[in-house]
Coordinates of C-alpha atoms (C1' of nucleotides) in Angstrom, one line a residue:
Chain A
X1 CA 8.9 36.5 -6.5
X2 CA 6.2 38.9 -5.4
X3 CA 5.5 39.3 -9.1
X4 CA 4.7 35.6 -9.4
X5 CA 2.3 35.5 -6.5
X6 CA 0.5 38.5 -7.8
X7 CA 0.1 36.8 -11.2
X8 CA -1.2 33.7 -9.6
X9 CA -3.7 35.7 -7.6
X10 CA -4.8 37.5 -10.7
X11 CA -5.1 34.2 -12.5
X12 CA -7.4 32.9 -9.8
X13 CA -9.7 35.9 -9.9
X14 CA -9.8 35.8 -13.6
X15 CA -10.0 32.1 -14.3
X16 CA -11.8 30.2 -11.6
X17 CA -15.4 30.0 -12.6
X18 CA -18.3 29.2 -10.3
X19 CA -19.0 25.5 -10.0
X20 CA -21.8 25.4 -12.5
X21 CA -19.5 26.5 -15.3
X22 CA -16.3 24.8 -14.1
X23 CA -14.8 22.5 -16.7
X24 CA -12.6 20.8 -14.2
X25 CA -15.8 19.8 -12.3
X26 CA -16.6 17.3 -15.0
X27 CA -13.5 15.3 -14.0
X28 CA -14.5 15.2 -10.4
X29 CA -17.1 13.6 -8.1
X30 CA -19.1 16.7 -8.6
X31 CA -19.9 15.8 -12.1
X32 CA -23.6 15.4 -12.9
X33 CA -24.9 17.1 -9.8
X34 CA -28.1 19.2 -10.1
X35 CA -27.5 22.9 -10.5
X36 CA -29.2 23.7 -7.2
X37 CA -26.5 21.8 -5.3
X38 CA -23.8 23.4 -7.5
X39 CA -25.0 26.9 -6.7
X40 CA -25.0 26.0 -3.0
X41 CA -21.4 24.7 -3.2
X42 CA -20.4 27.7 -5.3
X43 CA -21.4 30.2 -2.8
X44 CA -19.8 28.3 0.1
X45 CA -16.5 27.5 -1.5
X46 CA -13.3 29.5 -1.2
X47 CA -10.6 29.6 -3.7
X48 CA -7.1 28.9 -2.5
X49 CA -3.7 28.7 -4.2
X50 CA -0.6 26.9 -3.1
X51 CA 2.9 27.5 -4.4
X52 CA 5.2 24.5 -5.2
X53 CA 6.2 22.7 -2.0
X54 CA 3.4 24.1 0.1
X55 CA 1.2 21.8 2.1
X56 CA -2.6 21.4 1.6
X57 CA -2.8 19.1 4.5
X58 CA -0.4 17.9 7.2
X59 CA -0.4 14.4 8.7
X60 CA -2.2 14.3 12.0
X61 CA -4.6 17.3 11.6
X62 CA -8.4 16.9 11.2
X63 CA -9.8 17.8 7.8
X64 CA -12.6 20.3 8.2
X65 CA -13.3 20.5 4.5
X66 CA -12.0 19.2 1.2
X67 CA -10.1 20.7 -1.7
X68 CA -11.3 20.2 -5.2
X69 CA -8.2 20.7 -7.4
X70 CA -8.8 23.2 -10.2
X71 CA -5.3 23.0 -11.6
X72 CA -1.9 21.7 -10.5
X73 CA -0.2 18.5 -9.2
X74 CA 0.1 17.0 -5.8
X75 CA 1.9 14.2 -4.0
X76 CA 0.5 12.3 -1.0
X77 CA 3.4 11.4 1.3
X78 CA 3.6 9.6 4.6
X79 CA 6.6 10.1 6.9
X80 CA 7.9 6.6 7.9
X81 CA 10.6 5.5 10.2
X82 CA 13.5 7.9 10.6
X83 CA 11.6 10.7 8.9
X84 CA 11.9 9.1 5.5
X85 CA 9.2 10.2 3.0
X86 CA 7.1 7.6 1.3
X87 CA 4.9 8.8 -1.6
X88 CA 1.7 6.8 -1.6
X89 CA -0.1 8.4 -4.5
X90 CA -0.5 11.5 -6.6
X91 CA -3.3 14.0 -7.3
X92 CA -4.2 16.3 -10.1
X93 CA -6.8 18.4 -11.7
X94 CA -10.3 17.3 -10.7
X95 CA -9.2 15.3 -7.7
X96 CA -10.7 15.6 -4.3
X97 CA -8.3 15.9 -1.4
X98 CA -9.0 15.5 2.3
X99 CA -12.2 13.5 2.0
X100 CA -10.7 10.3 3.5
X101 CA -10.0 12.0 6.8
X102 CA -13.2 14.0 6.8
X103 CA -15.4 10.9 6.2
X104 CA -13.6 8.5 8.4
X105 CA -13.3 11.1 11.2
X106 CA -9.7 10.2 11.5
X107 CA -6.8 12.5 11.3
X108 CA -5.2 13.1 8.0
X109 CA -2.8 10.2 7.3
X110 CA -0.5 11.8 4.8
X111 CA 1.1 15.1 4.0
X112 CA -0.4 16.5 0.8
X113 CA 2.1 18.7 -1.0
X114 CA 1.9 20.8 -4.2
X115 CA 4.4 19.6 -6.8
X116 CA 3.8 22.8 -8.7
X117 CA 1.6 25.8 -8.3
X118 CA -1.9 24.6 -7.4
X119 CA -5.2 26.3 -7.6
X120 CA -8.0 24.7 -5.6
X121 CA -11.5 25.3 -4.2
X122 CA -12.0 24.6 -0.5
X123 CA -15.4 23.3 0.4
X124 CA -16.3 23.2 4.1
X125 CA -17.2 20.0 5.9
X126 CA -20.9 20.9 6.6
X127 CA -21.6 21.4 2.9
X128 CA -20.2 18.0 2.2
X129 CA -22.0 16.3 5.0
X130 CA -25.3 18.0 3.9
X131 CA -24.8 16.8 0.4
X132 CA -24.2 13.2 1.5
X133 CA -27.5 13.1 3.3
X134 CA -29.3 14.7 0.4
X135 CA -27.8 13.7 -2.9
X136 CA -27.5 10.0 -3.6
X137 CA -25.6 10.5 -6.8
X138 CA -22.9 12.5 -5.1
X139 CA -22.6 10.0 -2.3
X140 CA -22.4 7.1 -4.6
X141 CA -19.7 8.9 -6.6
X142 CA -17.8 9.5 -3.4
X143 CA -18.2 5.9 -2.5
X144 CA -17.1 4.8 -5.9
X145 CA -14.0 6.9 -5.6
X146 CA -13.0 5.7 -2.2
X147 CA -13.5 2.1 -3.2
X148 CA -11.6 2.6 -6.4
X149 CA -8.6 4.0 -4.5
X150 CA -8.9 1.1 -2.1
X151 CA -8.4 -1.3 -5.0
X152 CA -5.5 0.7 -6.2
X153 CA -3.9 0.6 -2.8
X154 CA -4.2 -3.2 -2.8
X155 CA -2.4 -3.4 -6.1
X156 CA 0.3 -1.1 -4.8
X157 CA 0.8 -3.4 -1.8
X158 CA 1.1 -6.5 -3.9
X159 CA 3.6 -4.9 -6.2
X160 CA 5.7 -3.4 -3.4
X161 CA 5.8 -6.8 -1.6
X162 CA 6.6 -9.0 -4.6
X163 CA 8.3 -7.1 -7.4
X164 CA 11.9 -6.2 -7.6
X165 CA 13.0 -2.6 -7.6
X166 CA 13.7 -2.8 -11.3
X167 CA 10.2 -4.0 -12.0
X168 CA 8.6 -1.5 -9.7
X169 CA 10.5 1.4 -11.3
X170 CA 9.4 0.4 -14.8
X171 CA 5.9 0.3 -13.6
X172 CA 6.1 3.6 -11.7
X173 CA 7.4 5.2 -14.9
X174 CA 4.3 4.0 -16.8
X175 CA 2.0 5.1 -14.0
X176 CA 3.5 8.6 -14.0
X177 CA 3.2 8.6 -17.8
X178 CA -0.5 7.9 -17.7
X179 CA -1.2 10.0 -14.7
X180 CA 0.5 13.2 -15.8
X181 CA 0.8 12.7 -19.5
X182 CA 3.7 14.3 -21.4
X183 CA 4.7 17.9 -22.3
X184 CA 5.2 19.1 -25.9
X185 CA 8.6 17.5 -26.0
X186 CA 7.3 14.2 -24.9
X187 CA 8.8 14.2 -21.4
X188 CA 6.6 13.1 -18.5
X189 CA 4.9 16.3 -17.4
X190 CA 5.6 16.3 -13.7
X191 CA 8.6 17.6 -11.8
X192 CA 9.9 14.9 -9.6
X193 CA 13.4 14.6 -8.2
X194 CA 15.1 11.2 -8.4
X195 CA 14.7 11.1 -4.6
X196 CA 11.0 11.4 -5.0
X197 CA 10.8 8.7 -7.6
X198 CA 12.7 6.6 -5.1
X199 CA 10.2 7.3 -2.5
X200 CA 7.4 6.1 -4.7
X201 CA 9.2 3.0 -5.7
X202 CA 10.3 2.4 -2.1
X203 CA 14.1 2.2 -2.7
X204 CA 17.2 4.3 -2.5
X205 CA 17.9 7.3 -4.8
X206 CA 21.1 5.8 -6.2
X207 CA 19.2 2.6 -7.1
X208 CA 16.6 4.5 -9.1
X209 CA 19.4 6.3 -10.9
X210 CA 21.2 3.1 -11.7
X211 CA 18.1 1.5 -13.3
X212 CA 17.3 4.7 -15.1
X213 CA 20.7 4.6 -16.6
X214 CA 20.2 1.0 -17.6
X215 CA 16.8 1.8 -19.2
X216 CA 18.4 4.6 -21.0
X217 CA 21.4 2.5 -22.3
X218 CA 18.8 0.0 -23.6
X219 CA 17.0 2.8 -25.5
X220 CA 13.8 2.5 -23.5
X221 CA 13.9 6.0 -22.0
X222 CA 15.6 9.3 -22.6
X223 CA 16.8 11.5 -19.9
X224 CA 17.3 15.3 -19.8
X225 CA 18.2 16.6 -16.4
X226 CA 15.5 15.4 -14.1
X227 CA 13.1 15.0 -17.0
X228 CA 12.2 11.6 -18.3
X229 CA 10.8 10.6 -21.7
X230 CA 9.5 7.0 -22.3
X231 CA 10.6 5.7 -25.6
X232 CA 9.3 2.1 -25.5
X233 CA 6.2 1.6 -23.4
X234 CA 5.7 -2.0 -24.3
X235 CA 9.2 -2.9 -23.3
X236 CA 8.8 -1.1 -20.0
X237 CA 5.6 -2.9 -19.3
X238 CA 7.5 -6.1 -20.0
X239 CA 10.3 -5.1 -17.7
X240 CA 7.8 -4.2 -15.0
X241 CA 5.6 -7.3 -15.4
X242 CA 2.7 -5.1 -16.1
X243 CA 0.0 -7.2 -17.8
X244 CA -2.9 -4.9 -17.8
X245 CA -1.2 -2.0 -19.7
Chain B
X1 CA -16.6 -35.1 7.0
X2 CA -20.3 -35.4 6.1
X3 CA -21.0 -35.2 9.8
X4 CA -19.2 -31.9 10.1
X5 CA -21.1 -30.2 7.3
X6 CA -24.3 -31.5 8.8
X7 CA -23.4 -30.0 12.1
X8 CA -22.5 -26.7 10.6
X9 CA -25.8 -26.6 8.7
X10 CA -27.7 -27.3 11.8
X11 CA -25.7 -24.7 13.6
X12 CA -26.8 -22.1 11.0
X13 CA -30.4 -23.0 11.2
X14 CA -30.3 -22.9 14.9
X15 CA -28.0 -19.9 15.5
X16 CA -28.3 -17.3 12.9
X17 CA -31.0 -14.8 14.0
X18 CA -32.7 -12.4 11.8
X19 CA -30.9 -9.0 11.4
X20 CA -33.0 -7.3 14.1
X21 CA -31.8 -9.6 16.8
X22 CA -28.3 -10.2 15.4
X23 CA -25.6 -9.5 18.0
X24 CA -22.9 -9.5 15.3
X25 CA -24.8 -6.7 13.5
X26 CA -23.7 -4.3 16.2
X27 CA -20.1 -4.7 15.1
X28 CA -21.0 -3.9 11.5
X29 CA -22.0 -1.0 9.3
X30 CA -25.6 -2.2 9.9
X31 CA -25.4 -1.0 13.4
X32 CA -28.0 1.5 14.4
X33 CA -30.3 1.2 11.3
X34 CA -34.0 1.6 11.8
X35 CA -35.9 -1.6 12.2
X36 CA -37.8 -1.2 8.9
X37 CA -34.5 -1.5 7.0
X38 CA -33.4 -4.4 9.1
X39 CA -36.6 -6.3 8.3
X40 CA -36.1 -5.6 4.7
X41 CA -32.6 -6.9 4.7
X42 CA -33.6 -9.9 6.8
X43 CA -36.1 -11.1 4.4
X44 CA -33.7 -10.6 1.4
X45 CA -30.6 -12.1 2.9
X46 CA -29.4 -15.6 2.5
X47 CA -27.3 -17.6 4.9
X48 CA -24.2 -19.2 3.6
X49 CA -21.4 -21.2 5.1
X50 CA -17.9 -21.8 3.9
X51 CA -15.5 -24.4 5.1
X52 CA -11.9 -23.6 5.8
X53 CA -10.1 -22.9 2.6
X54 CA -13.2 -22.1 0.5
X55 CA -13.5 -18.9 -1.4
X56 CA -16.1 -16.2 -0.8
X57 CA -14.9 -14.2 -3.8
X58 CA -12.5 -14.9 -6.5
X59 CA -10.3 -12.2 -8.0
X60 CA -11.7 -10.8 -11.3
X61 CA -15.4 -11.6 -10.8
X62 CA -18.1 -9.0 -10.3
X63 CA -19.7 -8.7 -6.8
X64 CA -23.4 -8.9 -7.1
X65 CA -23.9 -8.7 -3.4
X66 CA -22.0 -8.5 -0.1
X67 CA -21.3 -10.9 2.7
X68 CA -21.8 -9.9 6.3
X69 CA -19.6 -12.2 8.3
X70 CA -21.5 -13.7 11.2
X71 CA -18.7 -15.8 12.5
X72 CA -15.3 -17.0 11.2
X73 CA -12.0 -15.6 9.9
X74 CA -10.9 -14.6 6.4
X75 CA -7.9 -13.5 4.5
X76 CA -7.9 -11.2 1.5
X77 CA -5.2 -12.3 -0.9
X78 CA -4.0 -11.0 -4.2
X79 CA -2.1 -13.2 -6.6
X80 CA 1.1 -11.4 -7.7
X81 CA 3.8 -12.2 -10.2
X82 CA 4.5 -15.8 -10.6
X83 CA 1.4 -16.8 -8.8
X84 CA 2.7 -15.9 -5.4
X85 CA 0.1 -15.0 -2.8
X86 CA 0.1 -11.7 -1.0
X87 CA -2.2 -11.3 1.9
X88 CA -3.4 -7.7 2.1
X89 CA -5.7 -7.8 5.0
X90 CA -7.9 -10.0 7.2
X91 CA -11.6 -10.1 8.0
X92 CA -13.7 -11.4 10.9
X93 CA -17.0 -11.3 12.6
X94 CA -19.0 -8.2 11.7
X95 CA -17.0 -7.4 8.7
X96 CA -18.5 -6.7 5.3
X97 CA -17.0 -8.4 2.3
X98 CA -17.3 -7.5 -1.4
X99 CA -18.5 -3.9 -1.0
X100 CA -15.4 -2.5 -2.6
X101 CA -16.0 -4.2 -5.8
X102 CA -19.8 -3.7 -5.7
X103 CA -19.5 0.1 -5.1
X104 CA -16.6 0.8 -7.4
X105 CA -18.2 -1.3 -10.1
X106 CA -14.8 -2.9 -10.6
X107 CA -14.1 -6.6 -10.5
X108 CA -13.1 -8.1 -7.2
X109 CA -9.4 -7.3 -6.6
X110 CA -8.5 -10.1 -4.2
X111 CA -9.4 -13.7 -3.4
X112 CA -11.3 -13.8 -0.1
X113 CA -10.7 -17.1 1.6
X114 CA -12.1 -18.7 4.8
X115 CA -9.3 -19.3 7.3
X116 CA -11.7 -21.5 9.3
X117 CA -15.3 -22.4 9.0
X118 CA -17.3 -19.2 8.2
X119 CA -20.9 -18.4 8.5
X120 CA -22.1 -15.4 6.7
X121 CA -25.2 -13.6 5.3
X122 CA -25.3 -12.7 1.7
X123 CA -27.2 -9.5 0.8
X124 CA -27.9 -8.9 -2.8
X125 CA -26.7 -5.8 -4.6
X126 CA -30.0 -4.2 -5.2
X127 CA -30.8 -4.1 -1.5
X128 CA -27.5 -2.3 -0.8
X129 CA -28.0 0.1 -3.6
X130 CA -31.5 0.9 -2.4
X131 CA -30.3 1.5 1.1
X132 CA -27.6 3.8 -0.1
X133 CA -30.1 6.0 -1.7
X134 CA -32.5 5.9 1.2
X135 CA -30.5 5.7 4.4
X136 CA -27.9 8.4 5.1
X137 CA -26.6 6.7 8.3
X138 CA -25.9 3.5 6.5
X139 CA -24.2 5.3 3.7
X140 CA -22.1 7.4 5.9
X141 CA -21.0 4.2 7.9
X142 CA -20.1 2.6 4.6
X143 CA -18.1 5.7 3.6
X144 CA -16.4 5.7 7.0
X145 CA -15.4 2.1 6.6
X146 CA -14.0 2.5 3.1
X147 CA -12.1 5.6 4.1
X148 CA -10.8 4.0 7.3
X149 CA -9.5 1.0 5.3
X150 CA -7.9 3.4 2.8
X151 CA -5.9 4.9 5.7
X152 CA -4.9 1.5 6.8
X153 CA -3.7 0.6 3.3
X154 CA -1.6 3.8 3.3
X155 CA 0.1 2.7 6.6
X156 CA 0.7 -0.7 5.2
X157 CA 2.4 0.7 2.1
X158 CA 4.7 2.9 4.2
X159 CA 5.7 0.0 6.4
X160 CA 6.2 -2.4 3.5
X161 CA 8.4 0.1 1.7
X162 CA 10.5 1.3 4.6
X163 CA 10.7 -1.2 7.3
X164 CA 13.0 -4.2 7.4
X165 CA 11.6 -7.7 7.5
X166 CA 12.4 -8.1 11.2
X167 CA 10.4 -4.9 12.0
X168 CA 7.5 -5.8 9.7
X169 CA 7.2 -9.3 11.3
X170 CA 7.1 -7.9 14.8
X171 CA 4.4 -5.5 13.7
X172 CA 2.4 -8.1 12.0
X173 CA 2.5 -10.3 15.1
X174 CA 1.0 -7.4 17.0
X175 CA -1.6 -6.8 14.4
X176 CA -2.6 -10.4 14.4
X177 CA -2.8 -10.3 18.2
X178 CA -5.2 -7.3 18.2
X179 CA -7.2 -8.5 15.2
X180 CA -7.8 -12.0 16.4
X181 CA -7.2 -11.9 20.1
X182 CA -5.9 -15.0 21.9
X183 CA -7.3 -18.4 22.8
X184 CA -7.6 -19.7 26.3
X185 CA -3.9 -20.6 26.4
X186 CA -2.8 -17.2 25.2
X187 CA -1.9 -18.1 21.7
X188 CA -3.0 -15.9 18.8
X189 CA -6.4 -17.2 17.9
X190 CA -5.9 -17.7 14.2
X191 CA -4.6 -20.6 12.1
X192 CA -1.9 -19.3 9.8
X193 CA 0.9 -21.3 8.3
X194 CA 4.4 -19.8 8.4
X195 CA 4.0 -19.4 4.6
X196 CA 0.9 -17.2 5.1
X197 CA 2.6 -15.1 7.7
X198 CA 5.4 -14.6 5.1
X199 CA 2.9 -13.5 2.6
X200 CA 1.5 -10.8 4.9
X201 CA 5.0 -9.6 5.8
X202 CA 6.1 -9.8 2.2
X203 CA 9.1 -12.1 2.6
X204 CA 10.2 -15.7 2.3
X205 CA 8.9 -18.4 4.6
X206 CA 12.4 -19.3 5.9
X207 CA 13.0 -15.7 6.8
X208 CA 9.9 -15.6 8.9
X209 CA 11.0 -18.7 10.7
X210 CA 14.4 -17.4 11.3
X211 CA 13.1 -14.2 13.0
X212 CA 10.5 -16.1 14.9
X213 CA 13.3 -18.3 16.3
X214 CA 15.1 -15.2 17.3
X215 CA 12.1 -13.7 19.0
X216 CA 11.6 -16.9 20.8
X217 CA 15.2 -17.2 21.9
X218 CA 15.0 -13.7 23.3
X219 CA 11.8 -14.7 25.3
X220 CA 9.6 -12.3 23.4
X221 CA 7.3 -15.0 22.0
X222 CA 6.5 -18.7 22.6
X223 CA 5.9 -21.2 19.8
X224 CA 3.9 -24.4 19.7
X225 CA 3.7 -25.9 16.3
X226 CA 2.3 -23.2 14.1
X227 CA 0.8 -21.4 17.1
X228 CA 2.3 -18.2 18.4
X229 CA 2.0 -16.6 21.9
X230 CA 3.3 -13.1 22.4
X231 CA 5.1 -12.8 25.7
X232 CA 6.3 -9.2 25.5
X233 CA 4.2 -6.8 23.6
X234 CA 6.2 -3.8 24.4
X235 CA 9.4 -5.3 23.3
X236 CA 7.8 -6.4 20.0
X237 CA 6.4 -2.9 19.4
X238 CA 9.9 -1.7 20.0
X239 CA 11.4 -4.1 17.6
X240 CA 8.8 -3.2 15.0
X241 CA 9.2 0.5 15.5
X242 CA 5.5 0.7 16.3
X243 CA 4.8 3.9 18.1
X244 CA 1.1 4.0 18.3
X245 CA 0.7 0.7 20.1
Chain C
dC1 C1' 3.2 -47.2 12.4
dG2 C1' 4.3 -44.7 8.5
dC3 C1' 3.1 -41.0 5.2
dG4 C1' 3.3 -36.2 4.1
dC5 C1' 2.9 -31.5 5.0
dG6 C1' 4.8 -27.9 7.5
dA7 C1' 8.5 -26.2 10.5
dT8 C1' 13.3 -25.6 11.1
dT9 C1' 18.2 -24.9 10.3
dG10 C1' 22.4 -24.4 7.4
dA11 C1' 25.1 -22.8 3.4
dT12 C1' 25.5 -19.9 -0.4
dT13 C1' 24.3 -16.3 -3.5
dC14 C1' 22.8 -11.9 -4.9
dG15 C1' 19.9 -7.6 -5.0
dG16 C1' 20.0 -3.5 -3.3
dC17 C1' 21.7 -0.2 0.4
dT18 C1' 25.3 2.8 2.2
dC19 C1' 29.1 5.6 1.9
dA20 C1' 32.0 8.5 -0.8
dA21 C1' 33.5 11.2 -4.7
dT22 C1' 32.5 13.6 -8.9
dA23 C1' 29.7 15.8 -12.4
dA24 C1' 25.8 18.4 -14.2
dC25 C1' 22.2 21.6 -13.4
dT26 C1' 19.5 25.7 -11.4
dG27 C1' 19.0 29.9 -10.0
dT28 C1' 21.2 34.3 -8.3
dG29 C1' 23.7 38.4 -8.1
dG30 C1' 27.3 41.1 -10.0
Chain D
dC1 C1' 26.2 37.2 -19.9
dC2 C1' 29.3 35.0 -16.7
dA3 C1' 30.9 33.2 -12.3
dC4 C1' 29.5 31.1 -8.0
dA5 C1' 26.9 28.5 -4.7
dG6 C1' 23.8 25.2 -3.6
dT7 C1' 21.2 21.4 -5.4
dT8 C1' 20.5 17.4 -7.7
dA9 C1' 22.2 13.6 -10.7
dT10 C1' 25.6 10.1 -11.5
dT11 C1' 29.0 6.5 -10.8
dG12 C1' 32.0 3.3 -8.1
dA13 C1' 33.2 0.2 -4.2
dG14 C1' 32.1 -2.6 -0.5
dC15 C1' 28.8 -4.6 2.6
dC16 C1' 24.7 -6.7 4.4
dG17 C1' 20.0 -8.3 4.6
dA18 C1' 17.2 -11.5 2.8
dA19 C1' 16.2 -14.9 -1.0
dT20 C1' 17.2 -19.4 -2.6
dC21 C1' 18.5 -24.1 -2.4
dA22 C1' 19.1 -28.2 0.2
dA23 C1' 18.5 -31.2 4.2
dT24 C1' 16.4 -32.7 8.3
dC25 C1' 13.1 -32.7 11.9
dG26 C1' 8.5 -33.2 13.9
dC27 C1' 3.8 -33.7 14.3
dG28 C1' -1.0 -34.7 13.0
dC29 C1' -3.7 -38.1 10.8
dG30 C1' -5.2 -42.0 8.4

DNA sequence: CGCGCGATTGATTCGGCTCAATAACTGTGG
DNA sequence: CCACAGTTATTGAGCCGAATCAATCGCGCG
């Protein structure tokens, strides 16, 4: 266990470059910024790592900075009635976390939890605020991101309200597939329990399992422990009434 | 009918002030801007009115400008599977409409429809873009708004996924109450059909009616045609598991 | 006054949840 | 490398909330 942490720390020291040379940056809202700004961020940022299950943010706190995810996978989960978890979206390499709370000056509205080991850069609030007032490109990329996510949320709401569990599950499988891609064996490359999938879909764990069994029996997916491989994307899109796939 | 339009047009000519003197502005993201900017907007904006049922935006188009709502009420509705309408949020005086699409450079993701007669100012895209690059206060207010709405969407998702129809209906009644306030008789001041309430809650029309009848029988609300008066807010918050009321 | 939309109520059906029992998997220590 | 314990996945049975289908009522408007 101690060994692992030690490795992770070494990995950070060795692998995280400064912002100017960061390849992950190109995926993020920091893409295309002038090198002055990047230098500025680079000197102010702080590298942080999280082990699987650890929280980057907890519902209710104030964000005093944001994380830029260098590597790893995240879930954003709200705690609903009776303490039940509802996953509202995912994050990965290149994503920015905490900006919603920081910019709306509201408390963080979801628990953000590492799905595997995560390496990230923490950038303090004042740097971000300064950049917003200075760099129009940065700001417009931030706005674009927020507005894009707002559109996605609207989609999510419509689906949740109108589609059946079976449809929603098929769609979520496709979303996971595009979001996290597949490993070398073709399985969706993210470690989610059935219970967590249920909490994305908004249903009971057993119901997820039942439909997964059905999809498997019909040859549309393959299962291996908790791992899932999609065999027939078109059929799943069909089942999920996903038209823009 | 012709009479009405004529009245409305006169009303516009008479009542809509320039941005600098606009009282509605103080509710909007244009609050607090320097008077130079306001003059600039004022000369570029165009006043538009919509009659009940008319569309400000249609799903799928590109927004080439935004509306600042001077007066009136709106619904934002997505069309889901099988053409069923899902209302994802509401708008009213002081709200900005169309900015999500404009800023994310994506097509409009919802039909925006007037719930009663609406008077609005249309501000072209280039003015907004210019202001974003020039005025940090404006931009940060825009960011704040987008991020706030993103948080609201997350809440909505959790509720939709986890609460029962009865809970959701009670909560929606409270939301309508705070969003639209009440008329002089104490009825929620918005004209929604049962069917539309159902499409906010994400349920069937008959189910809404059944629970409304229950709430009425228990003395928690009063009904008059399609109008609804809330009699016991605390009880409704209780029914809806609304803790932050 | 009558037409038609919208509200209401009842009867029936069904998707999905809950509870319960069992099987498979993961990691841990001997 | 195996046995064990604790998770996590799977399957079955029964129940319940909510959708659908069908009628009827009521009101606002021409």
